[in-house]
GROMACS .gro file of C-alpha atoms in nm:
model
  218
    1UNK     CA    1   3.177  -2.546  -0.968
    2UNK     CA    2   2.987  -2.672  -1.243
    3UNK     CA    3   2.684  -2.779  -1.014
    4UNK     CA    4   2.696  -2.413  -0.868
    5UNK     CA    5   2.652  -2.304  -1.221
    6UNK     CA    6   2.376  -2.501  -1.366
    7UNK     CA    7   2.204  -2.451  -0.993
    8UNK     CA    8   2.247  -2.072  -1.068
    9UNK     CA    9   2.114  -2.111  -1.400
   10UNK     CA   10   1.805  -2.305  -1.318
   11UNK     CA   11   1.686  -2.046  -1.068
   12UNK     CA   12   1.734  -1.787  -1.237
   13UNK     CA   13   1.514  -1.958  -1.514
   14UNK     CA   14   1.257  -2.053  -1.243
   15UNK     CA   15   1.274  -1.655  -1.186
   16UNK     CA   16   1.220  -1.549  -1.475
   17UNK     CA   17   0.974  -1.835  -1.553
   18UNK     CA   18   0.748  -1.696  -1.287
   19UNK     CA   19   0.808  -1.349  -1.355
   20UNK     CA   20   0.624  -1.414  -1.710
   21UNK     CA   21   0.369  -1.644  -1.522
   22UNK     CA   22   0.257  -1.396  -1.251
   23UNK     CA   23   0.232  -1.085  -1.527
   24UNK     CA   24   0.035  -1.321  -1.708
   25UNK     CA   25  -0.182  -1.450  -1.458
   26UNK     CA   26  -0.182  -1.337  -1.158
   27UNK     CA   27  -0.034  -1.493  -0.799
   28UNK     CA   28  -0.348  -1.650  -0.708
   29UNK     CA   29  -0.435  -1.866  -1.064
   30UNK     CA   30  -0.021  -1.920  -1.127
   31UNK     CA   31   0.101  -2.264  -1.077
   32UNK     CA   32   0.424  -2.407  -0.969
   33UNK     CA   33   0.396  -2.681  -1.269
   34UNK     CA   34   0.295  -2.415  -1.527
   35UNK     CA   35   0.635  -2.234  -1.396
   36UNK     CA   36   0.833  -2.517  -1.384
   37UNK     CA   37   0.744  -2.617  -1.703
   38UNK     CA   38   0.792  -2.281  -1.930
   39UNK     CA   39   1.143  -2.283  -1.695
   40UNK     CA   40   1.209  -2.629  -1.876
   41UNK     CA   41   1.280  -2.828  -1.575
   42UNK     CA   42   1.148  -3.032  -1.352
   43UNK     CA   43   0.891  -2.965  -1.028
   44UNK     CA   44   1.128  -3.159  -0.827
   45UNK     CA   45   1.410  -2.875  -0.897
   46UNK     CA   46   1.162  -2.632  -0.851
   47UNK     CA   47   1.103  -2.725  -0.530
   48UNK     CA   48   1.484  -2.779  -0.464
   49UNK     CA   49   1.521  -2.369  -0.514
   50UNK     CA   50   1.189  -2.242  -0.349
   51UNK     CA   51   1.013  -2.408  -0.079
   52UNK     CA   52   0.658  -2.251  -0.244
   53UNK     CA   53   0.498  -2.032  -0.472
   54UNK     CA   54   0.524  -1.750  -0.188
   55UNK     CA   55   0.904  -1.802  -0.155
   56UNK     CA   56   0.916  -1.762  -0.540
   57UNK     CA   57   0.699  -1.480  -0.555
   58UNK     CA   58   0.946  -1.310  -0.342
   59UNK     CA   59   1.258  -1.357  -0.547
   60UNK     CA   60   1.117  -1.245  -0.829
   61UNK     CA   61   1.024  -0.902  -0.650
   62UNK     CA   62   1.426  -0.931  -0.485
   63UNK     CA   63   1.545  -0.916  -0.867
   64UNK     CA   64   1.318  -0.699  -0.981
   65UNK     CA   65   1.387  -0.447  -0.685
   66UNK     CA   66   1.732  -0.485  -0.776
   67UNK     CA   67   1.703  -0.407  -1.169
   68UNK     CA   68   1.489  -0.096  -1.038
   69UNK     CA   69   1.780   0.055  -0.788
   70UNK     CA   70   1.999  -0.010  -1.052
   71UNK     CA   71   1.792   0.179  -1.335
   72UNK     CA   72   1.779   0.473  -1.058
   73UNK     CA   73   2.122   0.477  -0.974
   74UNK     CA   74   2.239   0.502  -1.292
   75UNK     CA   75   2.017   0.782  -1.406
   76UNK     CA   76   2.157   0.963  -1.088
   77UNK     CA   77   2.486   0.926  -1.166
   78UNK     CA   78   2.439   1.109  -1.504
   79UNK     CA   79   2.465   1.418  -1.303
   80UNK     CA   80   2.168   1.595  -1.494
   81UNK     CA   81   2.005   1.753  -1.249
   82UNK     CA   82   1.722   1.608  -1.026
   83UNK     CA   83   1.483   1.655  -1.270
   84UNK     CA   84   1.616   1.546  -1.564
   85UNK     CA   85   1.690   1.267  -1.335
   86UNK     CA   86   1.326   1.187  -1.289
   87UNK     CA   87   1.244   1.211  -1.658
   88UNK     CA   88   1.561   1.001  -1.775
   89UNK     CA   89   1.414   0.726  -1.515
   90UNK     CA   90   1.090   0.731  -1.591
   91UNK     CA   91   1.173   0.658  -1.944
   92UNK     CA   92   1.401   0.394  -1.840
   93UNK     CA   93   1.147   0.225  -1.577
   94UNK     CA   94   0.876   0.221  -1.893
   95UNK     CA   95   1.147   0.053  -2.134
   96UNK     CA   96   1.223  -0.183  -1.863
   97UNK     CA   97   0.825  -0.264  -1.837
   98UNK     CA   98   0.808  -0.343  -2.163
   99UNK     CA   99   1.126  -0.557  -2.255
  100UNK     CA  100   1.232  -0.681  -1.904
  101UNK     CA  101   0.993  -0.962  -1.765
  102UNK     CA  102   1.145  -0.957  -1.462
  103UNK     CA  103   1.080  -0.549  -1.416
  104UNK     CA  104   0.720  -0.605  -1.530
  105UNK     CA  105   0.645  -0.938  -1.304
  106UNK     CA  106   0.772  -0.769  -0.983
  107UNK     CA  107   0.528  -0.479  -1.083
  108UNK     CA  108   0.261  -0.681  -1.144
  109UNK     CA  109   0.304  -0.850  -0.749
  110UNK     CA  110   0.355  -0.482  -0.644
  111UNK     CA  111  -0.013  -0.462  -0.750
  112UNK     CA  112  -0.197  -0.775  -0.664
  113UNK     CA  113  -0.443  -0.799  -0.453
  114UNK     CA  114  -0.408  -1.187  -0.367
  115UNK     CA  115  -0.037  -1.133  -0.288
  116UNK     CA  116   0.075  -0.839  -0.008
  117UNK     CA  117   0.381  -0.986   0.101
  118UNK     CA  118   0.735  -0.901  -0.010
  119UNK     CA  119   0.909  -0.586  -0.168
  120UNK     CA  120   0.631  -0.301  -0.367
  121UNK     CA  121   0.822  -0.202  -0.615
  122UNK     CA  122   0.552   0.052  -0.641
  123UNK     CA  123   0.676   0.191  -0.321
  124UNK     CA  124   1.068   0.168  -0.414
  125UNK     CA  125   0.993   0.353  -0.672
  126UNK     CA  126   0.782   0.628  -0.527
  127UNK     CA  127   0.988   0.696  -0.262
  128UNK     CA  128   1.291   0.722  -0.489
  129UNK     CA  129   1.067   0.988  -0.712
  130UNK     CA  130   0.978   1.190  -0.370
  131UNK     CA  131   1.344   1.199  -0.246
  132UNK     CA  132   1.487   1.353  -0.589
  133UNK     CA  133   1.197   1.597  -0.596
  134UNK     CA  134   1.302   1.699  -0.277
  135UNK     CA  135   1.645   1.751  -0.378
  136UNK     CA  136   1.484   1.964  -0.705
  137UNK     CA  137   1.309   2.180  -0.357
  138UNK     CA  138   1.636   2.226  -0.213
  139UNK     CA  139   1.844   2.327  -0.525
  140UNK     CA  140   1.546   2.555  -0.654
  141UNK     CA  141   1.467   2.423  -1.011
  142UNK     CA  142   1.118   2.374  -0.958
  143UNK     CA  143   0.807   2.616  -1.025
  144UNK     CA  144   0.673   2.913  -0.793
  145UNK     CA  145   0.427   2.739  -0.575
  146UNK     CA  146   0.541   2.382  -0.687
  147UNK     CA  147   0.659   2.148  -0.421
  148UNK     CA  148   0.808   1.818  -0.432
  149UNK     CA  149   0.503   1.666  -0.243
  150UNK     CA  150   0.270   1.754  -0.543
  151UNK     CA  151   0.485   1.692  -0.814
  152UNK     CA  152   0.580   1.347  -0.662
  153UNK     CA  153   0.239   1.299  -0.616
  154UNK     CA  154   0.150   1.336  -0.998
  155UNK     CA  155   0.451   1.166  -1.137
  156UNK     CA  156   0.379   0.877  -0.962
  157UNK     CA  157   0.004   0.850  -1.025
  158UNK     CA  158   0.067   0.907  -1.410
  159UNK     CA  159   0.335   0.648  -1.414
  160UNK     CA  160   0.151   0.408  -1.228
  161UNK     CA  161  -0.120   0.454  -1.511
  162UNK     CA  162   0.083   0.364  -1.771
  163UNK     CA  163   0.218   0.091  -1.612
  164UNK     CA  164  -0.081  -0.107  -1.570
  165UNK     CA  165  -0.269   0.046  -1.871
  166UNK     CA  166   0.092  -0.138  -2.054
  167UNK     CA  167  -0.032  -0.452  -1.924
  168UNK     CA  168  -0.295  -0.468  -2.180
  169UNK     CA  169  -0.102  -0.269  -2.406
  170UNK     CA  170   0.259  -0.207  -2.463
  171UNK     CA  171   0.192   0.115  -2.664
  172UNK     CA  172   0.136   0.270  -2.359
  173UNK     CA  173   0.472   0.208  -2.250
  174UNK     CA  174   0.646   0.368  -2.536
  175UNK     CA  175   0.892   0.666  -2.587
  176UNK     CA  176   0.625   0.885  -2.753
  177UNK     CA  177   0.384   0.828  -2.478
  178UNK     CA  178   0.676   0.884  -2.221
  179UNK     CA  179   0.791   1.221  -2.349
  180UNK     CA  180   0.402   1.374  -2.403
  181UNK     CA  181   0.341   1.320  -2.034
  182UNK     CA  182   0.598   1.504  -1.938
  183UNK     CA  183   0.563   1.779  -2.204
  184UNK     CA  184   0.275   1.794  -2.012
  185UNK     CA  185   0.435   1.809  -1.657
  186UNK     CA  186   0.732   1.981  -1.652
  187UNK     CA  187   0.576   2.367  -1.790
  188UNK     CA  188   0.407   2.321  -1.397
  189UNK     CA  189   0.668   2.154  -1.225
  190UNK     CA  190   1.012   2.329  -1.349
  191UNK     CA  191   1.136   2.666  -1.331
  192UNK     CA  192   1.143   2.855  -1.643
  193UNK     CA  193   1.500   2.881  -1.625
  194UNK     CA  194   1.498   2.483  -1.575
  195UNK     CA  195   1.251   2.444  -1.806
  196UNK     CA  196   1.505   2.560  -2.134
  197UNK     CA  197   1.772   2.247  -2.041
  198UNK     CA  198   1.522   1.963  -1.965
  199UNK     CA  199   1.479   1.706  -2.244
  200UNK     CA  200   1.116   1.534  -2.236
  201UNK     CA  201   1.228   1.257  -2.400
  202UNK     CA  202   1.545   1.211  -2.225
  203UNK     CA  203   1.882   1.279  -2.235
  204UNK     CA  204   2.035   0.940  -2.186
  205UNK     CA  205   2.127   0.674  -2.499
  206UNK     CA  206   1.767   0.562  -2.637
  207UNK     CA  207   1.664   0.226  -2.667
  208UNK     CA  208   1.499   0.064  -2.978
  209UNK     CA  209   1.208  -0.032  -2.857
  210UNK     CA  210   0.978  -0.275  -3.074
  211UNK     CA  211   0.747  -0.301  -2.799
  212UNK     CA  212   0.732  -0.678  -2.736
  213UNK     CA  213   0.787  -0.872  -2.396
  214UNK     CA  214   1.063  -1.062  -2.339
  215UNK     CA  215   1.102  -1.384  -2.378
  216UNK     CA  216   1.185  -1.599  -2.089
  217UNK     CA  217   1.589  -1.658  -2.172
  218UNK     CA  218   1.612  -1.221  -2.167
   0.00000   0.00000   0.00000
């Protein structure tokens, strides 16, 4: 049992290791000792978890897709409404960009060019925002002559923006920034009637947010 544990703890410091790595760097330039060594263990027991930088590569984007469904799920739950579903998760997603390196490494992947293998949590994510705009369709909250397809369409693109202008700089990733965009949005996308309950800058607990990555033991 204590083997199992300390096994379980080293990879999931190799994970989050390489998580910090690949944001940092990049797939291609990233290297297994670099990984191994901000991890604080050995290449050998690197190699004992993941056959390869590929294998790695793809359990970071396995946790990462995880902390994702589990940020949407539990902005779901809420029972809000589908849109203030959207706008609770989008603010969570951008929170978890900043502070969670695991969230922002699996991104990062999503979106590299030298790596196109494994989960896009790009993707995940779109197609979550397009299946709870459809459900907005159905139940009629959203704008005359607004349909899910568009709205999807623009909620994705703008979050997408932040999330790799947030790469550079964190600001972008904040609260304020968060709730302007969709100050911005929802007059097009919501029906007036809709409009008078949503909360831009979400209705779930908020987060202190000082803006800073996470270090690799978060």
């Amino acid at each position: 049992m204590v083997k199992q544990e300390r096994a379980a703890r080293t990879r999931s410091a190799l994970i989050r290791a390489a998580a910090r790595v690949f944001a940092d760097e990049g797939f291609a330039t990233a290297s297994l000792s670099t990984i191994s060594a901000r991890a604080g263990v050995s290449n050998g027991a690197l190699h004992f978890h993941f056959a390869n930088k590929s294998a790695l590569a793809a359990a970071v984007q396995d946790e990462a897709a995880q902390r994702l469904r589990a940020l949407t799920d539990a902005a779901r739950a809420a029972h809000r409404g589908p849109l203030q579903t959207v706008v609770d998760a989008t603010h969570q997603l951008m929170d978890a960009l900043a502070h969670d390196v695991v969230v922002r490494g699996g991104f990062e992947l999503s979106g590299d060019r030298s790596h196109r293998d494994g989960i896009s949590l790009r993707a995940q994510w779109r197609q979550w925002v397009e299946q709870t705009l459809r459900c907005a369709e159905r139940d009629g909250v959203l704008a005359r002559g607004a349909s899910w397809a568009d709205g999807a369409r623009v909620i994705v693109a703008a979050t997408a923006g932040l999330e790799v202008l947030g790469g550079d700089d964190a600001t972008w990733l904040s609260r304020h920034h968060v709730t302007r965009m969709w100050e911005v949005i929802l007059p097009h996308l919501a029906h007036h009637r809709e409009l008078e309950r949503l909360v831009s800058a979400g209705s779930g607990p908020h987060t202190p947010s000082d803006l800073r990555r996470n270090t690799p033991g978060t």
